[in-house]
Amino acid sequence: MIVCKFGGTSMASGHQFHKVKHVLDLDDSRKIVVVSAPGKRFASDQKVTDLLIEAFYEGPSSKSVALIIQRFEEIREQLSLPEELVEQLTSELHQRLLASQGELSSRLDAVKAIGEEFSARFFAAFLKSLGRKSRFADPAEIGIYMTASNQRAQLLDESYEMLKKLKDTQEIVVVPGFYGYTKDGVLRTFERGGSDITGSILAAAVQADLYENFTDVDFVYAANPNIIESPQQIEEITYREMRELSYAGFTVIHDEALMPVYRKQIPVAIKNTNNPDAPGTKIVAFRPLTDQPVTGLTADQGFSILYVSKYLMNRELGFGRKLLQIIEEEGISYEHTPSGLDDISVIIRSHYLDSKKEQRIVYRVLHELGAEVAYFKHGLSMIVLVGEGMRNSTGLAARATAAISDTGANIEMINQGSSEVSLVFGVLEQDQVKIVHALYDAFFSRVKVRT
Ligand code: ASP
């Protein structure tokens, strides 16, 4: 049994629906299909989910509502589906936009999920129109139960018992990604990009042989192809490596999506709907080590550092805990805390901060913790080298720092050792691109290995 998930570009038009159907025809163990909302057809296009969010704030007579209906109407026409489907979408959309009961965040979730719901309804209807045995599966009916947290809900573990029943399905089950329901029947979504999570949960629940994540790239590349021309392809990568890469900028798969399949050790394949014959990238628990210690290189912007210094900090019991407690009390989740004898830095995603929060934190660190120095620095990038082979490779950090220093850029922070498979450099955002080039040249060949 294979669980496969098709992303937004795969569901972007009637033409793409045909390709997805073709992928299903190639292997009849592809029985559970998770779909995203229609995504971008071309670079400047808008995703249906983004239009839905706009519609939520702009109201039922906004341009976004007209665009959403038009997108689905086009798909309907291209696939010759019944008109009732678009009528049903229109009435559901208006109803959810006009709903006044419940919290704002849950009303927003209900609107955001319409893209996935109707993508799945349309696709199931399309398969049926071609005589395939298939059905739309409502997350409430199959048992995708969620916590009530706003827009970042999590699955309730008890869902697995119910979802397991899908294993015996004889027909193709089309499941909308991205959302489920609380035990009280309130719709909740995962984080943006969360259809990957739905797919992974279903693969874990039915103990699938494989979870296929169909997107619009043939492979996961060792570095961002928008920065590095023709980067190396990754054929096999471990869950841990992929987790580190997807955390810091690799958008191929949502970082939360690996957990359910990882727990059950179900392999994942990243594949291309537009080129299903390409073998894709396999994500596995173990892989043989090669002579290349670094598997991938990624960079992400938008970080800030809080620098704190206090003489004899290392001897003060509880200093780190109290510092992190201040951060916690401001509702901030931190990323790294590299430290020295008398110094500690806390790396935070800048979107958590505003000037009032920063002032409060600095004030408390100086006055409550008695630090001599405390200040924020913004505009940082985290550059992450990832590879299972890194821990057995001597001189790797030296090679990396030499490559960075050759660019003339300064390293603001290094975090090595806490993760066995990654090495993190904090640098100024304006130096990011040249450092990515320098590190790529230091660790990867320029040989094109595309098939
Ligand atoms: N449609 C949702 C989004 O754009 C979820 C997904 O595509 O995975 O974030």
Short mmCIF file of C-alpha atoms and ligand atoms in Angstrom, two decimals:
data_model
loop_
_atom_site.label_atom_id
_atom_site.label_comp_id
_atom_site.label_asym_id
_atom_site.label_seq_id
_atom_site.Cartn_x
_atom_site.Cartn_y
_atom_site.Cartn_z
CA MET A 1 0.00 0.00 0.00
CA ILE A 2 1.32 3.42 -0.97
CA VAL A 3 0.03 6.69 0.44
CA CYS A 4 0.70 9.54 -1.95
CA LYS A 5 0.33 13.25 -1.49
CA PHE A 6 0.06 15.73 -4.34
CA GLY A 7 1.09 19.32 -3.68
CA GLY A 8 -0.41 22.58 -4.92
CA THR A 9 1.33 22.67 -8.30
CA SER A 10 0.10 19.12 -8.99
CA MET A 11 -3.50 20.24 -8.38
CA ALA A 12 -3.19 23.67 -10.01
CA SER A 13 -5.33 23.02 -13.13
CA GLY A 14 -7.40 20.42 -14.96
CA HIS A 15 -4.31 19.58 -17.00
CA GLN A 16 -2.41 18.79 -13.78
CA PHE A 17 -5.34 16.66 -12.50
CA HIS A 18 -4.84 14.48 -15.60
CA LYS A 19 -1.18 14.01 -14.68
CA VAL A 20 -2.10 13.00 -11.14
CA LYS A 21 -4.56 10.47 -12.50
CA HIS A 22 -1.81 9.14 -14.77
CA VAL A 23 0.48 8.68 -11.74
CA LEU A 24 -2.26 6.66 -10.01
CA ASP A 25 -2.73 4.53 -13.13
CA LEU A 26 0.96 3.59 -13.08
CA ASP A 27 0.66 1.66 -9.81
CA ASP A 28 -2.58 0.40 -8.33
CA SER A 29 -1.15 0.19 -4.82
CA ARG A 30 -1.57 3.98 -4.77
CA LYS A 31 -4.87 3.77 -2.95
CA ILE A 32 -4.79 6.65 -0.47
CA VAL A 33 -4.35 10.02 -2.12
CA VAL A 34 -3.92 13.26 -0.18
CA VAL A 35 -4.30 16.52 -2.07
CA SER A 36 -3.39 20.16 -1.50
CA ALA A 37 -5.44 23.12 -2.65
CA PRO A 38 -4.77 24.29 -6.23
CA GLY A 39 -1.43 26.09 -6.15
CA LYS A 40 0.46 28.25 -8.63
CA ARG A 41 0.19 27.55 -12.38
CA PHE A 42 3.02 29.99 -13.15
CA ALA A 43 5.46 32.00 -11.03
CA SER A 44 3.30 35.11 -10.55
CA ASP A 45 0.08 33.13 -9.98
CA GLN A 46 -1.70 33.05 -6.60
CA LYS A 47 -2.28 29.94 -4.52
CA VAL A 48 -5.94 29.26 -3.70
CA THR A 49 -5.05 29.14 0.02
CA ASP A 50 -3.60 32.66 -0.17
CA LEU A 51 -6.74 33.85 -1.98
CA LEU A 52 -8.89 32.26 0.73
CA ILE A 53 -6.99 34.10 3.45
CA GLU A 54 -7.46 37.38 1.54
CA ALA A 55 -11.14 36.59 1.08
CA PHE A 56 -11.54 36.01 4.80
CA TYR A 57 -10.36 39.55 5.56
CA GLU A 58 -11.95 41.25 2.55
CA GLY A 59 -15.39 39.64 2.62
CA PRO A 60 -17.75 37.77 0.29
CA SER A 61 -17.93 40.45 -2.40
CA SER A 62 -14.14 40.78 -2.74
CA LYS A 63 -12.10 40.13 -5.86
CA SER A 64 -10.42 37.16 -4.16
CA VAL A 65 -13.77 35.36 -3.87
CA ALA A 66 -14.39 35.84 -7.58
CA LEU A 67 -10.87 34.56 -8.36
CA ILE A 68 -11.32 31.45 -6.20
CA ILE A 69 -14.61 30.57 -7.90
CA GLN A 70 -13.05 31.24 -11.29
CA ARG A 71 -10.10 28.89 -10.53
CA PHE A 72 -12.46 26.05 -9.64
CA GLU A 73 -14.76 26.82 -12.55
CA GLU A 74 -11.80 26.51 -14.93
CA ILE A 75 -10.86 23.14 -13.46
CA ARG A 76 -14.48 22.01 -13.71
CA GLU A 77 -14.67 23.01 -17.37
CA GLN A 78 -11.33 21.43 -18.25
CA LEU A 79 -12.46 18.14 -16.73
CA SER A 80 -16.13 18.36 -17.80
CA LEU A 81 -17.35 17.92 -14.24
CA PRO A 82 -20.94 18.68 -13.17
CA GLU A 83 -21.81 22.33 -12.48
CA GLU A 84 -23.17 21.43 -9.03
CA LEU A 85 -19.60 21.12 -7.76
CA VAL A 86 -18.89 24.82 -8.31
CA GLU A 87 -22.32 25.74 -6.92
CA GLN A 88 -21.53 23.72 -3.80
CA LEU A 89 -18.13 25.43 -3.49
CA THR A 90 -19.69 28.89 -3.91
CA SER A 91 -22.34 28.32 -1.30
CA GLU A 92 -19.89 26.75 1.19
CA LEU A 93 -17.44 29.61 0.72
CA HIS A 94 -20.10 32.28 1.28
CA GLN A 95 -21.49 30.45 4.27
CA ARG A 96 -18.09 30.19 5.95
CA LEU A 97 -17.22 33.80 5.12
CA LEU A 98 -20.44 35.02 6.68
CA ALA A 99 -20.24 32.79 9.74
CA SER A 100 -20.13 34.85 12.89
CA GLN A 101 -20.02 32.13 15.52
CA GLY A 102 -16.79 30.95 17.06
CA GLU A 103 -13.38 32.54 17.46
CA LEU A 104 -11.82 34.48 14.60
CA SER A 105 -8.99 31.95 14.26
CA SER A 106 -11.31 28.98 13.89
CA ARG A 107 -13.44 30.85 11.34
CA LEU A 108 -10.24 31.60 9.42
CA ASP A 109 -9.22 27.92 9.56
CA ALA A 110 -12.63 26.91 8.19
CA VAL A 111 -12.18 29.27 5.23
CA LYS A 112 -8.55 28.28 4.61
CA ALA A 113 -9.46 24.58 4.38
CA ILE A 114 -11.92 25.08 1.52
CA GLY A 115 -9.10 24.85 -1.04
CA GLU A 116 -8.14 21.34 0.05
CA GLU A 117 -11.73 20.22 0.55
CA PHE A 118 -12.81 21.13 -2.96
CA SER A 119 -9.57 20.04 -4.57
CA ALA A 120 -10.33 16.59 -3.11
CA ARG A 121 -14.03 16.71 -4.02
CA PHE A 122 -13.20 17.69 -7.60
CA PHE A 123 -10.50 15.06 -7.94
CA ALA A 124 -12.68 12.27 -6.56
CA ALA A 125 -15.47 13.35 -8.96
CA PHE A 126 -12.97 13.37 -11.84
CA LEU A 127 -11.81 9.81 -11.07
CA LYS A 128 -15.43 8.68 -10.82
CA SER A 129 -16.28 10.30 -14.15
CA LEU A 130 -13.57 8.09 -15.67
CA GLY A 131 -15.06 4.98 -14.11
CA ARG A 132 -12.44 4.58 -11.35
CA LYS A 133 -13.65 3.31 -8.01
CA SER A 134 -12.99 6.25 -5.78
CA ARG A 135 -14.47 8.46 -3.10
CA PHE A 136 -13.93 11.74 -1.29
CA ALA A 137 -13.04 11.14 2.37
CA ASP A 138 -14.13 13.77 4.84
CA PRO A 139 -11.50 14.13 7.62
CA ALA A 140 -14.36 14.12 10.17
CA GLU A 141 -15.62 10.78 8.89
CA ILE A 142 -12.25 9.01 8.65
CA GLY A 143 -11.16 10.37 12.04
CA ILE A 144 -8.52 13.11 11.67
CA TYR A 145 -8.90 14.56 15.17
CA MET A 146 -7.02 17.69 16.08
CA THR A 147 -6.07 19.78 19.08
CA ALA A 148 -7.81 23.14 19.33
CA SER A 149 -4.71 25.33 18.95
CA ASN A 150 -5.05 28.16 16.45
CA GLN A 151 -3.81 27.47 12.95
CA ARG A 152 -1.01 25.22 14.23
CA ALA A 153 -3.13 22.40 15.49
CA GLN A 154 -1.65 18.97 16.06
CA LEU A 155 -3.10 15.54 15.54
CA LEU A 156 -4.60 13.76 18.54
CA ASP A 157 -2.91 10.38 18.86
CA GLU A 158 -6.22 8.57 19.18
CA SER A 159 -6.86 9.34 15.49
CA TYR A 160 -4.53 6.52 14.48
CA GLU A 161 -6.96 3.84 15.64
CA MET A 162 -9.70 5.17 13.34
CA LEU A 163 -7.43 5.98 10.41
CA LYS A 164 -6.02 2.43 10.45
CA LYS A 165 -9.31 1.23 8.95
CA LEU A 166 -8.43 2.86 5.64
CA LYS A 167 -5.91 0.09 5.10
CA ASP A 168 -8.55 -2.25 3.72
CA THR A 169 -9.87 0.16 1.14
CA GLN A 170 -10.55 -1.33 -2.27
CA GLU A 171 -11.29 2.01 -3.88
CA ILE A 172 -9.11 5.08 -4.19
CA VAL A 173 -9.70 7.30 -1.18
CA VAL A 174 -9.13 11.00 -1.87
CA VAL A 175 -8.36 12.85 1.37
CA PRO A 176 -8.05 16.63 1.60
CA GLY A 177 -4.78 17.56 3.29
CA PHE A 178 -4.14 20.33 5.80
CA TYR A 179 -7.11 19.99 8.17
CA GLY A 180 -9.08 17.90 10.59
CA TYR A 181 -11.59 18.47 13.38
CA THR A 182 -11.48 18.81 17.15
CA LYS A 183 -13.50 16.34 19.19
CA ASP A 184 -16.18 19.06 19.36
CA GLY A 185 -16.38 19.18 15.58
CA VAL A 186 -14.50 22.47 15.05
CA LEU A 187 -12.36 22.55 11.91
CA ARG A 188 -8.65 23.12 12.54
CA THR A 189 -5.73 23.38 10.13
CA PHE A 190 -2.11 22.40 10.47
CA GLU A 191 0.56 24.98 9.76
CA ARG A 192 0.89 26.31 6.20
CA GLY A 193 2.16 23.56 3.94
CA GLY A 194 0.42 21.07 6.22
CA SER A 195 -0.95 18.70 3.60
CA ASP A 196 2.44 16.98 3.85
CA ILE A 197 1.61 16.29 7.49
CA THR A 198 -1.77 14.74 6.62
CA GLY A 199 -0.07 12.45 4.10
CA SER A 200 2.54 11.35 6.59
CA ILE A 201 -0.08 10.67 9.28
CA LEU A 202 -2.11 8.49 6.92
CA ALA A 203 1.00 6.60 5.80
CA ALA A 204 1.85 5.92 9.45
CA ALA A 205 -1.73 4.95 10.32
CA VAL A 206 -2.09 2.32 7.61
CA GLN A 207 1.55 1.26 7.98
CA ALA A 208 2.14 1.98 4.30
CA ASP A 209 5.11 0.48 2.48
CA LEU A 210 5.94 3.90 1.13
CA TYR A 211 4.85 7.53 1.49
CA GLU A 212 5.21 9.35 -1.81
CA ASN A 213 5.25 13.12 -1.75
CA PHE A 214 4.63 14.41 -5.27
CA THR A 215 5.79 17.92 -6.03
CA ASP A 216 7.31 19.73 -9.00
CA VAL A 217 10.98 18.79 -8.72
CA ASP A 218 12.69 15.60 -9.91
CA PHE A 219 14.92 15.44 -6.85
CA VAL A 220 15.81 17.16 -3.65
CA TYR A 221 18.93 19.12 -4.46
CA ALA A 222 21.98 19.52 -2.25
CA ALA A 223 21.55 23.31 -2.30
CA ASN A 224 18.96 25.83 -3.39
CA PRO A 225 18.86 25.76 -7.22
CA ASN A 226 17.91 29.46 -7.20
CA ILE A 227 21.34 30.20 -5.75
CA ILE A 228 23.55 27.38 -7.06
CA GLU A 229 23.30 26.50 -10.72
CA SER A 230 22.60 22.78 -11.26
CA PRO A 231 23.31 21.60 -7.73
CA GLN A 232 23.91 17.91 -7.05
CA GLN A 233 20.88 15.69 -6.72
CA ILE A 234 20.31 13.78 -3.55
CA GLU A 235 19.27 10.19 -4.23
CA GLU A 236 19.03 9.06 -0.64
CA ILE A 237 18.90 11.02 2.57
CA THR A 238 18.09 10.10 6.18
CA TYR A 239 15.11 11.45 8.12
CA ARG A 240 17.48 13.35 10.39
CA GLU A 241 19.25 15.00 7.48
CA MET A 242 15.99 15.93 5.81
CA ARG A 243 14.58 17.28 9.06
CA GLU A 244 17.58 19.61 9.48
CA LEU A 245 17.40 20.76 5.88
CA SER A 246 13.66 21.34 5.83
CA TYR A 247 13.88 23.27 9.06
CA ALA A 248 16.27 25.81 7.60
CA GLY A 249 14.93 26.73 4.22
CA PHE A 250 14.33 23.52 2.25
CA THR A 251 10.71 23.86 1.29
CA VAL A 252 10.37 20.45 -0.35
CA ILE A 253 8.62 18.85 2.63
CA HIS A 254 7.18 20.36 5.80
CA ASP A 255 9.50 19.71 8.75
CA GLU A 256 6.67 18.43 10.97
CA ALA A 257 5.70 15.93 8.28
CA LEU A 258 8.59 13.60 8.89
CA MET A 259 7.67 12.69 12.47
CA PRO A 260 4.77 10.24 11.87
CA VAL A 261 6.61 8.28 9.15
CA TYR A 262 9.87 8.43 11.08
CA ARG A 263 8.25 6.79 14.12
CA LYS A 264 7.06 3.90 11.97
CA GLN A 265 10.22 3.90 9.81
CA ILE A 266 8.19 4.22 6.62
CA PRO A 267 10.37 5.34 3.71
CA VAL A 268 9.42 8.53 1.89
CA ALA A 269 9.92 9.30 -1.79
CA ILE A 270 9.94 12.85 -3.08
CA LYS A 271 8.79 12.68 -6.69
CA ASN A 272 7.73 14.89 -9.58
CA THR A 273 4.14 14.77 -10.88
CA ASN A 274 5.39 16.26 -14.17
CA ASN A 275 8.03 13.54 -14.56
CA PRO A 276 6.92 10.48 -12.55
CA ASP A 277 9.55 8.23 -14.15
CA ALA A 278 12.40 10.10 -12.47
CA PRO A 279 13.42 8.03 -9.43
CA GLY A 280 13.19 10.99 -7.04
CA THR A 281 14.80 11.29 -3.63
CA LYS A 282 14.30 8.58 -0.99
CA ILE A 283 14.16 9.52 2.70
CA VAL A 284 15.18 6.54 4.83
CA ALA A 285 16.29 5.68 8.35
CA PHE A 286 19.79 4.60 7.39
CA ARG A 287 21.88 4.97 4.30
CA PRO A 288 25.39 3.82 3.46
CA LEU A 289 27.93 6.59 4.04
CA THR A 290 29.78 7.84 0.99
CA ASP A 291 33.06 9.72 0.77
CA GLN A 292 31.07 12.94 0.73
CA PRO A 293 30.48 13.99 4.36
CA VAL A 294 28.05 16.82 3.62
CA THR A 295 24.71 15.88 2.06
CA GLY A 296 23.07 19.27 1.82
CA LEU A 297 23.55 22.93 2.47
CA THR A 298 20.80 25.37 3.31
CA ALA A 299 20.34 28.92 4.51
CA ASP A 300 17.50 30.80 6.10
CA GLN A 301 17.12 34.49 6.90
CA GLY A 302 15.26 36.48 9.52
CA PHE A 303 17.13 35.68 12.71
CA SER A 304 18.13 37.88 15.66
CA ILE A 305 20.69 37.26 18.40
CA LEU A 306 20.38 38.28 22.00
CA TYR A 307 23.92 38.65 23.39
CA VAL A 308 24.29 38.39 27.15
CA SER A 309 27.49 38.67 29.13
CA LYS A 310 28.13 38.44 32.86
CA TYR A 311 31.42 37.90 34.65
CA LEU A 312 31.57 34.40 36.25
CA MET A 313 28.33 33.36 34.55
CA ASN A 314 29.59 29.78 34.37
CA ARG A 315 29.59 29.52 38.17
CA GLU A 316 26.10 30.92 38.66
CA LEU A 317 23.57 28.18 39.25
CA GLY A 318 20.42 28.60 37.18
CA PHE A 319 21.55 31.53 35.00
CA GLY A 320 20.67 29.80 31.73
CA ARG A 321 17.31 28.65 33.04
CA LYS A 322 16.37 32.12 34.25
CA LEU A 323 17.41 33.67 30.95
CA LEU A 324 15.36 31.17 28.95
CA GLN A 325 12.45 31.70 31.31
CA ILE A 326 12.40 35.39 30.40
CA ILE A 327 12.35 34.39 26.73
CA GLU A 328 9.55 31.91 27.43
CA GLU A 329 7.50 34.48 29.31
CA GLU A 330 7.59 36.68 26.22
CA GLY A 331 6.04 33.79 24.24
CA ILE A 332 9.22 33.22 22.22
CA SER A 333 10.54 29.86 21.18
CA TYR A 334 14.30 30.00 20.70
CA GLU A 335 16.46 28.22 18.12
CA HIS A 336 20.02 27.94 19.47
CA THR A 337 21.90 28.97 22.60
CA PRO A 338 25.64 28.87 21.97
CA SER A 339 27.56 29.81 25.10
CA GLY A 340 31.02 30.62 26.45
CA LEU A 341 32.31 30.97 30.00
CA ASP A 342 30.82 34.38 30.69
CA ASP A 343 28.66 34.80 27.59
CA ILE A 344 25.57 33.28 26.15
CA SER A 345 23.65 34.10 22.97
CA VAL A 346 20.09 33.21 22.25
CA ILE A 347 19.16 32.92 18.60
CA ILE A 348 15.55 33.75 17.86
CA ARG A 349 13.47 34.09 14.71
CA SER A 350 13.03 37.86 14.34
CA HIS A 351 9.28 37.64 13.70
CA TYR A 352 8.83 36.91 17.42
CA LEU A 353 10.26 40.31 18.34
CA ASP A 354 9.12 43.92 18.41
CA SER A 355 10.85 46.90 19.97
CA LYS A 356 8.77 46.80 23.17
CA LYS A 357 9.52 43.10 23.72
CA GLU A 358 13.21 43.68 23.08
CA GLN A 359 13.36 46.52 25.58
CA ARG A 360 11.56 44.44 28.20
CA ILE A 361 13.89 41.47 27.67
CA VAL A 362 17.06 43.58 27.80
CA TYR A 363 15.81 45.41 30.91
CA ARG A 364 15.02 42.17 32.73
CA VAL A 365 18.30 40.50 31.76
CA LEU A 366 20.26 43.51 33.05
CA HIS A 367 18.23 44.09 36.20
CA GLU A 368 16.90 40.70 37.27
CA LEU A 369 19.90 38.61 36.17
CA GLY A 370 22.53 41.26 36.81
CA ALA A 371 24.14 40.85 33.41
CA GLU A 372 26.72 43.49 32.43
CA VAL A 373 25.86 43.40 28.75
CA ALA A 374 22.63 42.54 26.98
CA TYR A 375 21.63 43.63 23.49
CA PHE A 376 19.96 42.39 20.32
CA LYS A 377 21.47 42.20 16.87
CA HIS A 378 19.24 41.66 13.83
CA GLY A 379 19.53 40.71 10.18
CA LEU A 380 21.16 37.33 10.57
CA SER A 381 21.10 34.25 8.42
CA MET A 382 21.64 30.71 9.60
CA ILE A 383 23.65 28.61 7.19
CA VAL A 384 23.40 24.91 7.89
CA LEU A 385 25.65 22.13 6.62
CA VAL A 386 23.97 18.76 7.00
CA GLY A 387 25.35 15.25 6.64
CA GLU A 388 25.39 11.93 8.47
CA GLY A 389 29.05 11.57 7.47
CA MET A 390 30.07 14.81 9.19
CA ARG A 391 30.67 13.42 12.65
CA ASN A 392 33.29 10.97 11.37
CA SER A 393 35.06 13.50 9.27
CA THR A 394 38.02 15.39 10.72
CA GLY A 395 38.83 18.94 9.71
CA LEU A 396 35.36 19.59 8.36
CA ALA A 397 34.70 22.69 10.46
CA ALA A 398 38.13 24.03 9.50
CA ARG A 399 37.31 23.59 5.81
CA ALA A 400 33.99 25.33 6.27
CA THR A 401 35.36 28.29 8.24
CA ALA A 402 38.24 28.68 5.79
CA ALA A 403 35.75 28.80 2.91
CA ILE A 404 33.70 31.42 4.72
CA SER A 405 36.69 33.54 5.68
CA ASP A 406 37.87 33.54 2.05
CA THR A 407 34.72 35.46 1.20
CA GLY A 408 35.72 38.19 3.68
CA ALA A 409 32.52 37.63 5.68
CA ASN A 410 32.46 37.44 9.45
CA ILE A 411 30.98 34.48 11.34
CA GLU A 412 28.71 35.78 14.10
CA MET A 413 27.95 32.39 15.64
CA ILE A 414 28.89 28.72 15.24
CA ASN A 415 26.86 25.88 16.64
CA GLN A 416 28.54 22.53 16.31
CA GLY A 417 28.26 19.36 18.25
CA SER A 418 24.75 19.53 19.68
CA SER A 419 23.39 17.88 16.58
CA GLU A 420 25.35 14.95 15.23
CA VAL A 421 24.38 15.73 11.68
CA SER A 422 24.62 19.49 11.34
CA LEU A 423 26.90 22.46 11.66
CA VAL A 424 25.29 25.90 11.87
CA PHE A 425 26.86 29.27 11.07
CA GLY A 426 25.19 32.55 11.95
CA VAL A 427 26.23 35.24 9.46
CA LEU A 428 24.94 38.62 8.31
CA GLU A 429 22.10 38.34 5.81
CA GLN A 430 23.94 40.35 3.19
CA ASP A 431 26.74 37.73 3.16
CA GLN A 432 24.44 34.74 2.80
CA VAL A 433 24.60 34.19 -0.96
CA LYS A 434 28.37 34.46 -1.29
CA ILE A 435 28.86 32.10 1.67
CA VAL A 436 26.47 29.53 0.18
CA HIS A 437 28.53 29.63 -3.02
CA ALA A 438 31.80 29.29 -1.12
CA LEU A 439 30.56 26.36 0.99
CA TYR A 440 29.03 24.63 -1.99
CA ASP A 441 32.36 24.83 -3.83
CA ALA A 442 34.18 23.54 -0.76
CA PHE A 443 32.00 20.46 -0.26
CA PHE A 444 30.34 19.56 -3.53
CA SER A 445 31.58 18.81 -6.99
CA ARG A 446 30.56 20.91 -9.92
CA VAL A 447 29.89 17.79 -11.99
CA LYS A 448 26.35 17.72 -13.30
CA VAL A 449 24.75 14.43 -12.39
CA ARG A 450 21.21 15.09 -13.58
CA THR A 451 19.64 12.15 -15.38
N1 ASP B 1 -2.76 24.66 0.90
C1 ASP B 1 -2.02 24.80 2.11
C2 ASP B 1 -0.96 25.87 1.97
O1 ASP B 1 -0.84 26.49 0.92
C3 ASP B 1 -1.46 23.50 2.59
C4 ASP B 1 -0.57 22.77 1.61
O2 ASP B 1 -0.55 23.06 0.42
O3 ASP B 1 0.13 21.85 2.04
O4 ASP B 1 -0.25 26.12 2.89
#
